[in-house]
Structure formats: C-alpha cells, structure tokens
Amino acid sequence: MLTTIGNISDHVGESVRLGAWLYNKRSSGKIQFLQLRDGTGFIQGVLVKSKVSPDIWEAASDLTQESSLYAEGTVRADERAPSGYELDITSLEVIQKAEEYPISLKEHGVEFLMDHRHLWIRSPRQRAVLRIRAEITRAIQDWLDKENFTLVDPPVLTPSSCEGTTNLFHTKYFDEDAYLTQSGQLYMEAAAMALGRVYSFGPTFRAEKSKTRRHLIEFWMIEPEMAFVDHEENLRIQENMLSHVVQHVLKECGPELKTLGRDTAPLENVKAPFPRITYDEAVELLNREGMEFQWGEDFGAPHETKIAETFDRPVFITHYPTDIKAFYMKPDPSRPEVVLCADLIAPEGYGEIIGGSQRIDDPALLEERFIQHRLDRKDYEWYMDLRKYGTVPHSGFGLGLERTVAWIAGLDHVRETIPFPRMLNRLYP
RNA sequence: UCCUCCGUAGCUCAAUGGUAGAGCGCCCGGCUGUUAACCGGUAGGUUGCAGGUUCGAGUCCUGCCGGAGGAGCCA
C-alpha cells in the first residue's frame, strides 16, 4: 500500500512506502538528502550512513536524477524542510537507474525546454501550472453544472467554416473536404434550442501564422450558449462564472500559486460585477491617453493592454461596430451600426479571454448577413432552420482556456498552460 | 506575411579579425543538515549550413536553415 506525498501530513510518526522519482540529491559523505517527487508533491528523504544498511546506502549513492524507486521510511515534521515534512528512509528499492537526464536544475532556453516538453512537465513549476489548469476547468464545470447548464459536445470535423474568416486546417473526409473546428458555437446554438442552457468544452484549431505569447494553433474553449438570454444577462453569467473560477483557484491552489511566484493581490479583486465600457468610450479613452485610434478599427494588443490598465479587474468592452464583428451578432435595435457583443479583457496585459454576443434571431436579417458576408447559403441551411422553427432570443460566449490559465497563473506565455502546445513550427513532441 | 534580435561543449553563456574558454551536468575523489549545497580533479568542440572578403574568420559580407520577441489575425 503506497502513501502519496500530497497526503504525507496525515502520516507523521508512521512508516510509509512511496513510489517516487529522484528529483535531486545532495550528500555530505555520511548523510544523503534525496529530493523525491511522486506527482502529488515533493519531499526530502534523509539517509544517515550509520543508521542504514550498506546496501541501501550504496543504492542511494548510485541514484541518478529521475531514477524511479520505492522508498520506505518514517515521516517526521521538520521546520528545515520546505514542505514541512521529511522522510527518514529505512528501505530503498530502485526500479530503474535513469540514464543521464537532459534537464538540469539550471536555466534552459525555450527551444530546448519545448523539445523536451514530455520531461519538462515533471518540474515543480510545470506541475503547478497543469494543476491550476485542471482546477480552472473543474471550477468552470462545477459552476455551469450548478447553474443547470448541460454539457454538449460539438463535432471536431466540420464541413465548412463556422465563421468563414480565418484559416482552417484542411483534411479529407473520404471523398469530401473537411476542416478541423475553429469554434463549436453554431452547433451550440442548435443545442441551446434543444436543451436550453448548454456548454461545450473542447479543442479548437486555427491555421493562422500567429506568433505571439497569446496564441496557440490548438487551444481549448468553453462555449456556453443560452436560449432566452439577452446581452445583459449574458454579461452577468460571464462575470459570475469567472469570479467563481478565480476565487476557487485562490482557495484551492495556494501552494501552486506560491511555486509560480504569482502575486495574488490582483486576483483578490476579481469579483463580479466587472466594469463595462462601450466601444465608443474605449475609443475616447485611447485618444485621451494619446493613442491614435479611429472609430471603426479593431483594437490591437497594445490598445487592449492600455484599456485593461485602467481597471483593477477584467473589463467588458461592449457594442463594437457591426462591420468588424461576426455575421451572427445581433445589432443593437437602437443603434444598428453596433452589435450586442462584448469582449472581456483580462488585467495585466493578458488580453481578450472571452468573446460573446447576443445572436441574430430574425431569419430575414440572417439571410441578409449571408449575402453581405458572401457565405455559401447551402452550408448554413441547418443554421437557418434554427430561426425558422421557433426562433428565440439567445446569447453565448467563448472563453479561451489557455489565456485564462496564463492570466491566473501569472505566466508570460500560453505555451506553458497546455501539456503539449501546438504552435507555429511546433508539432513535436 | 512583415519588423527586430539570436544560433559557440549535453545545458546556460564568454571570447578587439590573431592559440576556442567558464559555470552547471556527467564521471572520479572529499565532506553528518544540505536547500539550484559546497570543495578538488578528469573527459567533453565540424563555433547552425553553404559561399565570399582576408596572410588569418566564432568575429566582417551574402544566401539559406533554425529559434526568440513583437506586429497583423484572433480566444
């Protein structure tokens, strides 16, 4: 029966058996300190030469970084240990003496680490990030389940573009052309008409030559879609969900945030309601701050950062010009030149983490948009059906998981937020 | 696709146009409380590739390949 390091505090004074890898080792001739990790945490194992058999002493001396082993010993609370506990090792069973491990405890370059991503994820920092990612996912799903959303899985292989703008990954579907999904939204609209409140959670693909700290080729989105929900309620759902997520991570991931050196003070502020400014107000704000910006343009990364700096929590930018937004967004009835949409900009320069809108429910207007956007009508026949057979006001949004993780964890690049990032020029490992 | 920067030992980096080096890691030795431990020693190189300038190129020039940061596009 194995004990895990994560539960070690329940076993003080007891003899336990761990399955572990050797993370690092220090020795002083007659005493050895083995830094052990088992995925749940790290603990220092102590061997004193005069107190263990020569076999065990020799086995420990011979261990290399990342060697796998079973260790038995007595758990002891110790103030000198970073985790607060140590293991006085009484028995050691080496599973494998590892070959020379490429990743040392010193600094490495990005390319080298990315080439060894399959090993890099063993490091304390990467473990912490992946733990936080999992807790963010859990918090989102807990909140949506509690609010009576139903999980619905849209297809990954699609016959055509969902939005028709960006580059898609092309593949063959027997004799037909097919594309990897860049958004499940249109399918989620169909699902919302069947189940009321739904959400999807899955990978999406963008064949764009984007090369920044905020972009991945393959990334995960959470896309809720809600029948009978208007623009205003859409925003309330978003801010309540995100507040829950941030507070959940603060509560559950203290050690991980500490490992990452994340300043948690800015996260404490992230509670609903979030500030809202209209696109018009954002343009004024930018001009007031001395940035050149014309009404009708889309914001770039520097603009988003400037706007975000003005607030102490995420900020909604609403009512963008109709011409620069997707075809399915509903125009503001009092101002048709803008749409009922909102992008949520994260603080600290992490950029847009949510894009959402109320959708067009009027079949005649949707028909118009197909023509304006030069979309092939027959590809969207099923989507039009949603407006022909009992159309209702409905809204939805998409949250980018990796950008959200990067922000909450305080990382400087989204490539560390996913186990095996797919980026421009990187498909390995 | 565009702009800027960078490719030297397994890794991180030095080296006025003039004998390719250090730290870490590996291996050997030392050390009873180490915290990226420390101390001593050994081994380790087609300086990304191809051309050019020069008496002489890691260093200067041209092209290519690879990478990083940013822009655009987006989440």
XYZ file of C-alpha atoms (C1' of nucleotides) in Angstrom:
504
model
C 0.000 0.000 0.000
C 1.577 3.250 -1.161
C 1.209 6.610 0.521
C 1.342 9.784 -1.574
C 3.415 12.848 -0.730
C 0.321 15.015 -1.023
C -1.174 13.190 1.988
C 2.047 12.899 3.952
C 0.886 15.203 6.745
C -1.661 12.526 7.753
C 1.152 10.074 8.472
C 3.533 11.855 10.836
C 5.325 9.316 13.002
C 4.214 6.438 10.800
C 6.222 4.221 8.499
C 5.110 4.715 4.894
C 6.028 3.421 1.439
C 6.260 5.815 -1.534
C 6.587 5.294 -5.263
C 8.692 8.194 -6.484
C 11.279 9.695 -8.784
C 14.524 11.290 -7.624
C 14.280 14.991 -8.394
C 17.631 15.962 -6.917
C 20.225 14.665 -4.454
C 22.685 16.264 -2.051
C 25.176 14.362 0.023
C 27.795 15.009 2.673
C 29.817 11.836 2.948
C 27.870 10.316 5.803
C 24.414 11.803 5.143
C 22.365 11.933 1.952
C 19.337 14.059 1.121
C 17.109 12.663 -1.620
C 14.583 15.069 -3.118
C 11.669 12.843 -4.051
C 8.598 13.599 -6.120
C 5.597 11.415 -6.896
C 3.354 13.778 -8.856
C 1.400 14.835 -5.780
C 4.235 16.762 -4.211
C 7.856 16.884 -3.183
C 9.544 15.617 -0.012
C 13.113 15.283 1.200
C 14.257 11.793 2.108
C 17.130 11.570 4.624
C 19.678 8.737 4.885
C 22.275 8.629 7.642
C 25.113 6.229 6.843
C 25.457 4.901 10.373
C 21.745 4.096 10.590
C 21.061 2.233 7.337
C 22.468 -0.939 5.836
C 25.448 -0.608 3.458
C 23.253 -1.951 0.626
C 20.738 0.863 0.989
C 23.492 3.456 1.367
C 25.195 2.261 -1.809
C 21.898 2.121 -3.719
C 21.157 5.719 -2.751
C 24.687 6.867 -3.656
C 24.278 5.371 -7.105
C 20.935 7.058 -7.892
C 20.775 9.473 -10.811
C 18.330 12.313 -11.429
C 14.844 10.982 -12.325
C 15.647 7.415 -11.246
C 12.450 5.615 -10.227
C 12.170 3.883 -6.882
C 10.126 2.703 -3.937
C 11.157 4.207 -0.625
C 10.083 3.245 2.872
C 10.664 5.394 5.883
C 9.274 7.272 8.835
C 7.518 10.596 8.327
C 8.799 13.416 10.511
C 7.716 17.035 10.731
C 10.769 19.271 10.329
C 10.977 23.043 10.160
C 14.067 22.868 7.973
C 12.136 21.183 5.147
C 10.431 23.430 2.572
C 7.286 21.285 2.674
C 7.426 20.938 6.472
C 7.987 17.181 6.399
C 10.866 14.783 5.869
C 11.159 11.060 5.382
C 13.794 9.099 7.348
C 14.460 6.393 4.795
C 14.758 2.827 6.067
C 14.497 0.908 2.816
C 15.096 1.656 -0.842
C 14.070 -0.387 -3.885
C 15.376 1.005 -7.166
C 13.010 0.382 -10.084
C 15.360 1.883 -12.644
C 18.550 3.886 -12.514
C 17.744 6.588 -15.055
C 20.062 7.493 -17.909
C 21.648 10.923 -17.794
C 18.698 13.323 -17.596
C 18.773 16.182 -20.095
C 17.005 18.785 -17.958
C 19.225 20.111 -15.188
C 18.194 22.352 -12.317
C 19.898 25.287 -14.002
C 18.401 27.609 -16.577
C 17.450 26.394 -20.018
C 16.371 28.074 -23.211
C 12.829 27.954 -24.551
C 13.640 25.819 -27.584
C 15.453 23.198 -25.525
C 12.650 23.007 -22.988
C 9.982 22.770 -25.674
C 11.915 19.957 -27.395
C 11.831 18.135 -24.034
C 8.290 19.121 -23.083
C 7.494 15.472 -22.233
C 10.105 15.696 -19.462
C 9.771 19.395 -18.661
C 6.257 18.818 -17.291
C 7.875 16.879 -14.409
C 9.333 20.106 -12.981
C 7.659 21.754 -9.961
C 6.739 24.842 -11.929
C 5.126 22.987 -14.812
C 3.345 20.649 -12.425
C 1.879 23.682 -10.666
C 0.634 25.163 -13.945
C -1.061 21.944 -15.013
C -2.654 21.578 -11.590
C -4.035 25.116 -11.850
C -5.321 24.413 -15.357
C -7.192 21.373 -14.045
C -8.683 23.368 -11.159
C -9.818 26.114 -13.539
C -11.545 23.501 -15.695
C -13.136 21.963 -12.617
C -14.350 25.345 -11.353
C -15.915 26.219 -14.711
C -17.712 22.912 -14.973
C -18.855 22.994 -11.325
C -20.303 26.459 -11.795
C -22.047 25.661 -15.087
C -23.459 22.412 -13.704
C -24.770 24.260 -10.654
C -26.454 26.792 -12.978
C -28.188 23.933 -14.812
C -26.133 24.013 -17.985
C -25.871 20.764 -19.948
C -22.558 19.667 -21.423
C -22.903 19.100 -25.174
C -20.025 18.029 -27.425
C -19.945 19.634 -30.877
C -18.109 17.917 -33.747
C -14.389 18.397 -34.330
C -14.613 17.572 -38.050
C -16.793 20.092 -39.857
C -17.880 20.567 -43.471
C -17.060 24.267 -43.662
C -16.022 27.302 -41.738
C -18.139 28.320 -38.783
C -17.274 31.974 -39.256
C -15.671 31.983 -42.662
C -12.894 34.383 -41.780
C -9.778 32.701 -40.501
C -7.693 29.902 -41.910
C -8.831 26.378 -41.188
C -6.966 23.106 -41.062
C -7.987 21.155 -44.120
C -8.336 17.394 -44.250
C -10.154 14.770 -46.286
C -13.364 13.121 -45.163
C -13.289 10.157 -47.539
C -14.104 11.910 -50.840
C -15.262 15.175 -49.284
C -13.327 18.126 -47.925
C -13.424 18.602 -44.177
C -11.967 21.054 -41.690
C -10.987 20.931 -38.039
C -13.361 23.046 -35.984
C -12.408 26.609 -35.133
C -15.479 27.046 -32.930
C -18.401 24.887 -31.896
C -20.652 27.890 -31.496
C -23.077 27.355 -34.361
C -23.668 23.784 -33.235
C -24.099 25.002 -29.670
C -26.857 27.331 -30.864
C -28.669 24.265 -32.180
C -28.047 22.520 -28.852
C -29.405 25.514 -26.904
C -32.667 25.237 -28.851
C -32.846 21.611 -27.725
C -31.619 21.820 -24.123
C -31.936 25.480 -23.077
C -28.588 26.193 -21.455
C -25.631 24.277 -22.818
C -21.872 24.473 -22.936
C -19.097 22.770 -24.805
C -15.565 22.113 -23.651
C -13.087 21.010 -26.260
C -10.183 21.773 -28.563
C -10.324 24.207 -31.456
C -7.876 24.765 -34.283
C -6.695 27.870 -36.091
C -4.285 27.564 -39.004
C -3.038 31.110 -38.507
C 0.558 32.224 -38.665
C 0.237 33.849 -35.259
C 3.450 34.038 -33.329
C 2.865 35.752 -30.014
C 2.695 34.881 -26.330
C -1.098 34.749 -26.541
C -1.536 32.295 -29.436
C -1.647 28.546 -29.898
C -2.633 26.634 -33.032
C -4.634 24.140 -30.961
C -6.377 25.523 -27.903
C -9.334 24.735 -25.684
C -12.511 26.734 -25.415
C -15.529 26.677 -23.160
C -18.523 27.811 -25.179
C -21.798 28.312 -23.283
C -24.935 29.103 -25.270
C -28.230 30.060 -23.658
C -31.784 30.280 -25.016
C -33.939 33.180 -23.770
C -30.860 35.076 -22.553
C -30.159 38.600 -23.775
C -26.938 40.604 -23.968
C -27.150 41.953 -20.393
C -27.807 38.586 -18.792
C -25.020 37.110 -20.917
C -22.550 39.522 -19.289
C -23.811 38.692 -15.789
C -23.328 34.992 -16.431
C -19.781 35.610 -17.649
C -18.691 37.743 -14.721
C -20.249 35.420 -12.161
C -18.610 32.387 -13.714
C -15.191 33.985 -13.932
C -15.357 35.364 -10.394
C -16.124 31.873 -9.168
C -13.189 30.455 -11.115
C -10.662 32.949 -9.757
C -11.845 32.627 -6.168
C -11.814 28.830 -6.470
C -8.200 28.845 -7.656
C -7.175 31.226 -4.863
C -8.779 28.857 -2.360
C -7.555 25.533 -3.773
C -4.195 26.312 -5.390
C -2.268 28.294 -2.786
C 0.872 26.136 -2.936
C 0.846 26.107 -6.743
C 0.468 29.887 -6.978
C 3.317 30.211 -4.499
C 5.521 27.872 -6.559
C 4.888 30.134 -9.544
C 5.603 33.284 -7.551
C 2.179 34.662 -8.542
C 1.241 37.904 -6.765
C -2.299 37.016 -5.700
C -3.303 40.552 -4.675
C -4.645 41.497 -8.155
C -6.658 38.257 -8.224
C -8.389 39.039 -4.923
C -10.169 41.928 -6.716
C -11.679 39.697 -9.346
C -15.265 39.675 -8.113
C -18.459 40.469 -10.016
C -19.645 42.895 -11.207
C -16.939 43.743 -13.735
C -16.715 47.236 -15.244
C -18.288 47.749 -18.695
C -17.331 50.330 -21.247
C -18.703 50.687 -24.731
C -16.511 50.572 -27.800
C -17.219 54.314 -28.186
C -15.958 55.012 -24.669
C -12.909 52.837 -25.247
C -12.035 54.851 -28.353
C -12.328 58.073 -26.326
C -10.196 56.589 -23.573
C -7.445 55.641 -26.036
C -7.467 59.077 -27.674
C -7.375 60.740 -24.265
C -4.332 58.598 -23.418
C -2.644 59.821 -26.575
C -3.036 56.694 -28.715
C -4.029 57.125 -32.355
C -7.278 55.291 -32.959
C -10.163 55.747 -35.407
C -13.743 54.641 -34.791
C -14.327 51.531 -36.890
C -10.923 49.914 -36.373
C -10.424 46.828 -34.257
C -8.282 47.014 -31.130
C -4.758 45.654 -31.250
C -2.867 44.150 -28.343
C -1.386 47.486 -27.187
C -4.865 49.066 -27.177
C -6.324 46.218 -25.138
C -3.486 46.484 -22.637
C -3.983 50.232 -22.266
C -7.710 49.785 -21.653
C -7.134 46.944 -19.180
C -4.614 49.037 -17.210
C -7.391 51.467 -16.385
C -9.246 48.886 -14.269
C -8.419 46.620 -11.336
C -10.388 43.632 -12.658
C -11.441 42.256 -16.048
C -13.343 44.777 -18.173
C -16.086 44.246 -20.752
C -15.872 46.246 -23.962
C -19.354 46.245 -25.492
C -21.155 47.415 -28.639
C -18.451 47.042 -31.297
C -19.077 48.293 -34.828
C -21.165 45.791 -36.760
C -18.719 45.806 -39.674
C -15.775 44.368 -37.719
C -17.692 41.605 -35.948
C -19.031 38.179 -36.907
C -22.077 37.791 -39.131
C -24.288 36.184 -36.470
C -24.136 39.001 -33.898
C -27.384 40.878 -33.212
C -27.391 44.622 -33.969
C -28.394 46.970 -31.171
C -32.049 47.806 -32.042
C -31.474 51.458 -31.093
C -28.166 51.681 -32.977
C -27.825 49.132 -35.780
C -24.267 50.231 -36.584
C -23.111 48.429 -33.414
C -23.796 44.899 -32.187
C -24.819 43.479 -28.810
C -21.483 41.929 -28.073
C -18.709 42.086 -25.509
C -15.089 41.128 -25.304
C -13.736 40.565 -21.815
C -10.205 41.882 -21.431
C -8.108 40.377 -18.633
C -5.970 42.615 -16.424
C -2.174 42.824 -16.519
C -1.925 42.724 -20.310
C -3.234 39.185 -20.852
C -5.680 40.363 -23.493
C -9.049 39.072 -24.577
C -10.150 35.958 -22.708
C -13.849 35.955 -23.606
C -15.738 36.957 -26.728
C -19.509 36.805 -26.672
C -22.687 38.249 -28.107
C -26.416 38.053 -28.420
C -27.131 36.202 -31.674
C -29.368 37.265 -34.535
C -32.776 35.625 -34.094
C -34.565 37.247 -37.052
C -34.448 34.945 -40.107
C -34.693 37.798 -42.629
C -31.729 39.638 -41.117
C -29.656 36.472 -41.005
C -30.372 35.922 -44.707
C -29.099 39.454 -45.355
C -25.902 38.749 -43.455
C -25.164 35.628 -45.507
C -25.227 37.793 -48.609
C -23.177 40.624 -47.074
C -20.513 38.217 -45.834
C -20.546 36.191 -49.066
C -21.232 32.953 -47.196
C -22.407 29.927 -49.128
C -26.082 29.702 -48.245
C -26.291 25.923 -48.604
C -23.594 25.336 -45.975
C -25.793 27.152 -43.457
C -29.175 25.648 -44.328
C -29.338 23.841 -40.983
C -28.318 27.010 -39.134
C -31.172 28.951 -40.795
C -33.575 26.221 -39.677
C -32.920 27.301 -36.074
C -34.581 30.637 -36.969
C -37.413 29.075 -38.953
C -38.618 26.644 -36.325
C -39.309 28.592 -33.152
C -36.573 31.234 -33.073
C -35.878 32.824 -29.656
C -33.535 35.490 -28.297
C -30.293 33.739 -27.327
C -26.734 34.552 -26.398
C -23.438 32.855 -25.803
C -19.729 33.296 -25.387
C -16.414 31.534 -25.768
C -13.748 31.510 -23.077
C -10.182 30.726 -24.097
C -8.834 28.325 -21.504
C -5.114 28.846 -22.092
C -5.258 32.638 -21.883
C -7.307 32.317 -18.718
C -4.734 29.944 -17.215
C -1.852 32.203 -18.269
C -3.521 35.174 -16.590
C -4.491 33.454 -13.333
C -1.148 31.663 -13.034
C 0.749 34.816 -13.980
C 2.676 33.233 -16.877
C 4.318 35.205 -19.636
C 3.341 32.792 -22.421
C 0.401 30.468 -23.129
C 2.756 27.684 -24.234
C 3.208 26.619 -20.606
C -0.536 26.368 -19.940
C -1.136 23.223 -22.014
C 0.743 19.924 -21.664
C 1.831 19.673 -25.294
C 1.415 23.007 -27.078
C 0.794 23.123 -30.791
C 2.383 26.286 -32.134
C 3.650 27.746 -35.355
C 6.583 25.445 -36.265
C 5.997 23.073 -33.362
C 4.219 19.727 -33.647
C 6.773 17.766 -31.532
C 6.612 16.153 -29.051
C 3.476 37.522 -44.172
C 6.363 41.842 -42.067
C 9.991 44.156 -38.376
C 13.983 43.406 -34.630
C 17.375 40.188 -32.236
C 19.958 35.392 -31.545
C 22.478 30.391 -33.296
C 29.928 28.546 -29.804
C 30.766 21.773 -25.211
C 24.824 17.805 -23.059
C 22.744 22.824 -20.861
C 23.393 28.389 -19.861
C 26.788 31.666 -21.740
C 32.074 34.256 -22.618
C 35.914 35.113 -26.331
C 39.423 43.891 -30.124
C 39.880 39.974 -37.151
C 45.345 36.674 -34.266
C 46.371 29.559 -29.584
C 38.058 28.299 -28.615
C 37.014 29.334 -22.543
C 33.864 29.431 -17.823
C 29.780 27.765 -14.782
C 26.406 23.749 -14.386
C 25.591 18.484 -15.700
C 28.257 13.555 -16.478
C 32.497 10.532 -14.342
C 36.346 10.099 -10.065
C 37.615 11.816 -5.021
C 36.263 14.742 -0.264
C 32.636 16.483 3.344
C 26.998 14.339 9.251
C 21.672 19.197 7.880
C 22.161 20.009 2.519
C 18.231 23.799 0.233
C 19.761 25.230 -7.934
C 24.616 22.517 -1.476
C 29.876 23.082 -1.374
C 35.450 21.819 -2.422
C 39.266 19.298 -5.754
C 40.137 16.600 -10.376
C 39.074 14.080 -15.455
C 36.663 13.870 -20.049
C 33.903 16.795 -23.360
C 34.138 21.293 -29.873
C 32.948 20.255 -37.919
C 31.566 27.767 -33.431
C 23.682 26.109 -37.495
C 24.688 25.198 -43.182
C 26.875 26.986 -47.926
C 29.732 30.513 -50.246
C 32.738 35.171 -50.077
C 36.467 39.070 -48.148
C 41.345 38.481 -45.629
C 48.133 36.485 -44.582
C 44.452 34.876 -40.924
C 37.068 34.468 -39.665
C 33.443 32.183 -33.768
C 34.029 37.531 -35.050
C 33.157 41.045 -41.364
C 29.756 40.303 -46.106
C 25.791 37.381 -48.999
C 22.246 33.465 -49.160
C 19.759 29.543 -46.713
C 18.052 26.807 -42.244
C 16.520 27.016 -37.072
C 14.876 29.852 -32.775
C 13.112 34.168 -29.739
C 10.376 38.807 -29.146
C 6.854 41.969 -31.474
C 3.035 43.265 -35.434
C -1.229 41.689 -38.068
C -5.281 37.947 -37.093
C -7.733 36.126 -33.117
C -9.552 33.318 -27.858
